[in-house]
XYZ file of C-alpha atoms in Angstrom:
390
model
C -5.533 -10.107 14.799
C -2.204 -12.364 15.353
C -1.903 -15.715 14.870
C -5.067 -18.139 14.893
C -3.187 -20.650 17.183
C -0.784 -20.161 19.907
C 3.034 -20.122 19.030
C 4.458 -23.261 20.340
C 8.459 -23.666 21.048
C 8.902 -20.010 20.507
C 12.331 -18.654 21.793
C 12.428 -15.739 24.424
C 12.930 -12.548 23.378
C 16.429 -12.127 24.428
C 17.522 -15.268 22.494
C 15.456 -13.864 19.274
C 17.101 -10.742 19.639
C 20.675 -12.327 20.064
C 19.933 -14.261 16.790
C 18.762 -11.164 15.085
C 22.119 -9.439 16.067
C 24.194 -12.062 14.828
C 22.325 -12.207 11.491
C 22.516 -8.239 11.284
C 26.363 -8.408 11.687
C 26.626 -11.039 8.821
C 24.422 -8.698 6.804
C 26.643 -5.822 7.493
C 30.038 -7.442 7.171
C 29.276 -9.952 4.575
C 26.047 -9.529 2.680
C 26.123 -5.718 1.785
C 30.108 -5.632 1.001
C 29.335 -8.614 -1.346
C 26.685 -6.511 -3.118
C 29.168 -3.347 -3.056
C 31.700 -5.021 -4.744
C 29.454 -6.495 -7.552
C 27.432 -3.579 -8.423
C 28.755 0.039 -9.519
C 25.222 1.373 -8.861
C 25.353 0.491 -5.314
C 28.686 1.536 -4.862
C 28.273 4.957 -6.176
C 24.850 5.227 -4.113
C 26.933 4.537 -1.009
C 29.901 6.936 -1.760
C 27.480 9.725 -2.874
C 25.561 9.878 0.023
C 25.753 13.575 1.494
C 24.599 15.070 4.720
C 22.390 18.208 3.752
C 21.910 20.982 6.280
C 20.524 23.589 3.742
C 18.234 22.299 0.982
C 18.659 25.582 -0.928
C 22.293 24.643 -1.272
C 21.483 21.352 -3.127
C 22.502 21.131 -6.619
C 19.232 20.970 -8.481
C 20.616 20.138 -11.789
C 22.370 16.919 -10.733
C 19.252 15.857 -9.107
C 16.740 15.839 -11.775
C 17.853 12.836 -13.535
C 16.074 12.205 -16.812
C 13.406 14.966 -15.661
C 12.340 17.268 -18.523
C 12.023 20.396 -15.990
C 12.851 21.572 -12.849
C 9.356 21.295 -11.533
C 8.951 24.836 -9.991
C 6.067 26.314 -12.191
C 3.248 24.495 -10.580
C 1.564 24.669 -7.191
C 2.287 21.300 -5.902
C -0.189 21.126 -3.347
C -2.854 21.131 -5.879
C -1.401 17.837 -7.496
C -0.045 16.117 -4.602
C -1.957 13.140 -3.557
C -1.556 12.119 0.157
C -2.536 8.754 1.800
C -2.053 6.921 4.968
C -1.531 3.240 4.525
C -1.155 0.798 7.694
C 1.750 -1.173 5.977
C 5.724 -1.454 6.050
C 7.604 1.251 4.616
C 9.405 -0.672 1.836
C 5.923 -2.674 0.970
C 4.335 0.581 0.282
C 7.377 1.854 -1.657
C 7.412 -1.168 -3.761
C 3.849 -0.793 -4.567
C 4.312 2.979 -5.377
C 7.084 2.045 -7.751
C 5.237 -0.726 -9.665
C 2.009 1.426 -9.742
C 0.214 -1.688 -11.001
C -3.641 -1.796 -11.343
C -4.987 -3.308 -8.293
C -1.567 -3.198 -6.576
C -2.245 0.327 -4.996
C -5.569 1.774 -6.468
C -3.923 2.993 -9.619
C -4.158 2.586 -13.433
C -1.260 0.988 -14.740
C 1.422 3.475 -15.609
C 4.942 3.587 -17.190
C 8.042 3.080 -15.012
C 8.557 5.893 -12.765
C 11.299 8.425 -14.076
C 13.130 8.131 -10.735
C 13.368 6.153 -7.679
C 10.564 6.350 -5.117
C 11.927 7.982 -1.998
C 11.555 6.889 1.456
C 12.020 8.501 5.068
C 14.360 6.488 7.333
C 13.253 7.728 10.495
C 16.754 7.674 11.941
C 18.537 7.728 15.125
C 20.438 10.861 15.843
C 23.107 9.271 17.535
C 24.206 5.927 15.967
C 24.091 4.814 12.225
C 21.493 2.330 12.066
C 20.326 2.728 15.543
C 19.884 -0.866 16.966
C 20.356 -2.536 13.835
C 23.606 -4.462 14.668
C 22.309 -5.297 18.093
C 19.173 -7.011 16.822
C 16.528 -4.146 17.130
C 13.296 -4.486 14.820
C 12.208 -0.969 14.273
C 11.595 0.863 11.090
C 15.588 2.238 10.277
C 16.723 -1.248 11.551
C 14.261 -2.993 9.124
C 15.701 -0.758 6.236
C 19.281 -1.543 7.151
C 18.436 -5.413 7.191
C 16.830 -5.115 3.824
C 18.775 -2.615 1.831
C 22.159 -1.211 1.070
C 21.408 1.713 3.286
C 23.717 0.892 6.383
C 27.162 1.852 5.011
C 25.600 4.965 3.521
C 25.199 6.165 6.955
C 28.638 7.302 7.584
C 30.040 8.080 10.945
C 31.282 11.617 10.193
C 27.548 12.477 9.679
C 26.665 11.891 13.329
C 25.524 13.219 15.631
C 22.736 14.390 13.019
C 21.754 17.831 13.203
C 18.432 18.803 14.637
C 17.424 20.218 11.370
C 18.875 18.403 8.271
C 19.270 14.919 6.586
C 21.453 12.626 5.051
C 20.458 11.825 1.181
C 21.229 8.632 -0.262
C 20.412 7.572 -3.844
C 20.240 4.097 -5.452
C 19.766 2.195 -2.279
C 19.364 -1.678 -3.230
C 16.514 -3.335 -1.793
C 17.571 -7.253 -1.776
C 15.048 -8.581 0.926
C 11.445 -8.800 1.124
C 9.466 -8.222 4.302
C 10.001 -11.666 5.556
C 13.577 -11.321 5.477
C 14.034 -13.571 2.634
C 16.961 -12.837 -0.100
C 15.054 -11.498 -3.257
C 16.328 -12.766 -6.638
C 18.639 -10.543 -8.637
C 15.728 -10.136 -11.259
C 13.246 -8.810 -8.072
C 15.576 -6.509 -6.364
C 14.636 -2.957 -6.809
C 16.023 0.689 -6.039
C 15.005 3.683 -3.649
C 16.208 6.738 -2.798
C 16.510 7.352 1.036
C 16.492 10.484 3.201
C 17.777 9.781 6.717
C 16.809 12.244 9.336
C 15.877 12.200 13.126
C 12.794 13.678 15.113
C 13.136 15.267 18.340
C 13.651 12.657 21.318
C 11.612 12.868 24.418
C 10.254 16.318 24.153
C 8.389 17.557 27.171
C 4.483 17.224 26.411
C 1.571 18.520 28.174
C -0.110 15.927 30.673
C -3.228 15.336 28.882
C -4.968 12.226 27.445
C -2.840 10.178 25.307
C -4.869 10.870 21.990
C -4.410 14.901 22.545
C -1.192 15.347 23.737
C 0.713 18.424 22.884
C 4.196 19.905 23.282
C 4.751 21.714 26.337
C 7.122 23.909 24.378
C 6.704 26.092 21.586
C 10.250 25.602 20.751
C 9.908 21.794 20.277
C 6.777 22.634 17.950
C 8.920 24.993 16.008
C 11.874 22.521 15.810
C 9.561 19.903 14.488
C 7.914 21.930 11.950
C 11.283 23.232 10.676
C 12.838 19.577 10.411
C 9.853 18.367 8.436
C 10.246 21.934 6.366
C 13.719 20.725 5.651
C 12.675 17.200 4.821
C 10.153 18.397 2.063
C 12.476 20.888 0.652
C 15.142 18.280 0.292
C 12.677 15.952 -1.578
C 11.505 18.941 -3.887
C 15.265 20.079 -4.470
C 16.010 16.250 -5.431
C 13.212 15.961 -8.003
C 11.323 13.384 -6.100
C 7.910 12.467 -7.570
C 6.813 9.713 -5.132
C 7.814 9.360 -1.385
C 6.763 7.284 1.734
C 6.911 9.099 4.920
C 5.542 7.934 8.434
C 4.389 8.843 11.963
C 7.936 10.445 12.419
C 8.980 10.463 16.174
C 5.669 9.155 17.390
C 6.990 5.591 18.759
C 9.589 5.322 21.600
C 10.822 9.002 21.143
C 7.493 10.361 22.329
C 6.374 12.918 20.059
C 2.689 13.664 19.942
C 0.817 12.088 17.206
C -1.272 15.222 16.780
C 1.606 17.569 16.940
C 3.592 15.534 14.012
C 0.583 15.230 11.671
C -0.502 18.699 12.228
C 2.731 19.889 11.560
C 3.083 17.701 7.957
C -0.356 19.117 7.245
C 1.128 22.587 7.634
C 4.164 22.290 5.610
C 2.750 20.188 2.820
C -0.724 22.081 2.538
C 0.140 25.400 3.782
C -1.786 27.379 6.613
C -3.934 29.444 3.959
C -1.619 32.566 4.356
C 1.091 31.789 1.830
C -0.337 29.724 -0.638
C 1.487 31.196 -3.459
C 4.742 29.907 -2.044
C 4.037 26.332 -1.681
C 5.558 24.416 -4.464
C 6.656 21.092 -4.281
C 8.061 20.662 -7.824
C 7.715 17.321 -9.250
C 6.482 15.646 -6.236
C 3.037 14.104 -7.050
C 2.188 11.377 -4.451
C 2.874 11.261 -0.656
C 2.092 8.025 1.288
C 2.627 7.904 5.155
C 3.179 4.097 5.978
C 2.374 3.454 9.352
C 2.146 -0.337 10.343
C 0.273 -0.057 13.746
C -3.084 0.530 12.685
C -4.508 2.413 15.880
C -1.463 4.852 15.232
C -2.210 5.069 11.450
C -5.999 5.844 12.508
C -4.856 8.603 14.934
C -2.358 10.278 12.648
C -5.039 10.485 9.688
C -7.455 11.823 12.090
C -5.331 14.806 13.197
C -3.845 15.303 9.538
C -7.304 15.899 8.454
C -7.911 16.747 4.935
C -10.441 13.742 4.702
C -7.556 11.211 5.114
C -8.774 7.625 5.907
C -6.543 4.675 6.531
C -5.925 2.235 3.445
C -4.465 -1.258 3.456
C -2.444 -2.470 0.399
C -4.427 -4.869 -1.829
C -1.119 -6.698 -2.201
C 0.186 -8.768 0.408
C -2.193 -8.286 2.968
C -1.570 -11.829 4.607
C 2.015 -10.896 5.658
C 1.372 -8.540 8.443
C -0.025 -10.592 11.351
C 2.926 -12.536 12.369
C 5.135 -9.831 11.592
C 3.205 -7.295 13.644
C 2.832 -9.700 16.610
C 6.810 -10.192 16.729
C 7.547 -6.735 16.070
C 4.994 -5.581 18.627
C 6.845 -8.021 21.250
C 10.063 -6.611 20.307
C 8.998 -2.837 20.437
C 7.884 -3.522 24.180
C 11.129 -5.002 25.350
C 13.024 -2.096 23.600
C 10.461 0.159 25.363
C 11.315 -1.615 28.572
C 14.968 -1.290 28.185
C 14.545 2.469 27.803
C 12.809 2.599 30.775
C 15.293 0.940 32.682
C 18.210 3.080 31.380
C 16.205 6.369 32.373
C 15.920 4.751 35.883
C 19.573 4.539 35.875
C 20.523 7.496 34.787
C 18.079 9.219 37.375
C 19.421 7.230 40.229
C 22.957 8.238 39.436
C 21.814 12.041 38.912
C 22.579 14.640 41.740
C 21.428 17.552 39.463
C 17.916 18.250 40.216
C 17.311 20.294 37.104
C 18.357 16.978 35.061
C 16.379 14.428 37.319
C 13.063 16.347 36.834
C 12.715 16.159 32.985
C 14.208 12.647 32.991
C 11.323 11.612 35.858
C 8.854 13.063 33.442
C 10.039 11.365 30.437
C 10.327 8.158 32.226
C 6.709 8.575 33.557
C 5.449 9.167 29.994
C 7.134 6.017 28.752
C 5.628 3.971 31.587
C 2.293 5.108 30.473
C 2.825 4.122 26.818
C 4.220 0.698 27.829
C 0.968 -0.005 30.105
C -0.994 1.079 27.066
C 0.828 -1.260 24.691
C 0.587 -3.923 27.076
C -2.813 -4.035 27.473
C -3.544 -3.770 23.512
C -1.365 -6.678 22.317
C 1.082 -8.248 24.479
C 1.107 -11.672 26.320
C 1.929 -11.638 29.795
C 4.578 -14.453 29.596
C 6.645 -12.263 27.045
C 6.568 -9.061 29.336
C 8.100 -11.476 32.067
C 10.966 -11.508 30.069
C 14.185 -9.512 31.235
C 16.806 -8.172 28.689
C 19.092 -5.728 30.222
C 20.826 -4.903 26.759
C 19.733 -1.373 25.454
C 20.450 -0.722 22.042
C 17.640 0.686 20.042
C 18.193 4.381 19.334
C 15.461 4.215 16.372
C 12.256 6.506 16.382
């Protein structure tokens, strides 16, 4: 895995992050406004972005553009195809939207009736998470490659514990390498932006089998996933790309999130007559880190196996290596911030859970270091804390 030869002359992570931050600000303040000015469809998508707290209140009629029925007549579980793919969110979404023979294991089909929907695993506090500061997690990647960022309006924040921002007709104008796409190669997605729990208390067990320490957190995660699925159904989504929501820096146990998705999507066997997902036919969990993807598939069950796309398999090694380094730096920064907060706090009831969270993150950092990070990179210091993404 990784590069076949050493990387020579690579700038330190702090400098690369500064360069990305500068590029991100140009994207936010120049590139995207230019696209807004030139495309009525992009403008309408941004302007119509909405915060949804109650999926039952969604205007279904306005959401079913071009669809022949409202899609409540079938048991969606019987028809929904579920996959786990070790790749980038937008790469997977593109393969789904093209539905090309050999591109994603499907027979060639007609153009989808509506956009593929993707989950933006969002920061609950800051629109775009650490996008403007050069972070490279999933939300930041979406903001860098699409017109999503201006649709994450300040008035929507702080994001609710249960709820989501729905944005239609988000234009994808860059590929996974950060290169601008030609006008004829640009394409569209719908985006649902929502936050998972941050730093929940977990039982002190092995990393693979960590569990929530509180039933309340388990219930909250389940309600948020149910809200997500209800919105996708109400909006008439046919294909969607989800992920290992909150299982990165936010510290949600993979087993808990995978189990919650399974229970919500497939039901628990007691309410099978009430589980309908309307027009939804395909769900793909796009998880770039292969070990995390394997853990998620195992805990989701139902015979899921991790797949890789036939298209563009050669793009992942360099990208994953750089993203892995950035993820480590972001995690180190969060640990430093927690240490400062602990040192400044005189409230034992606050310090105790913060210390537990810091210990969990330290364990996660050591594990990631041992897997894929060179020691010279880890010695770099970067005090800027900016990534609020999952």
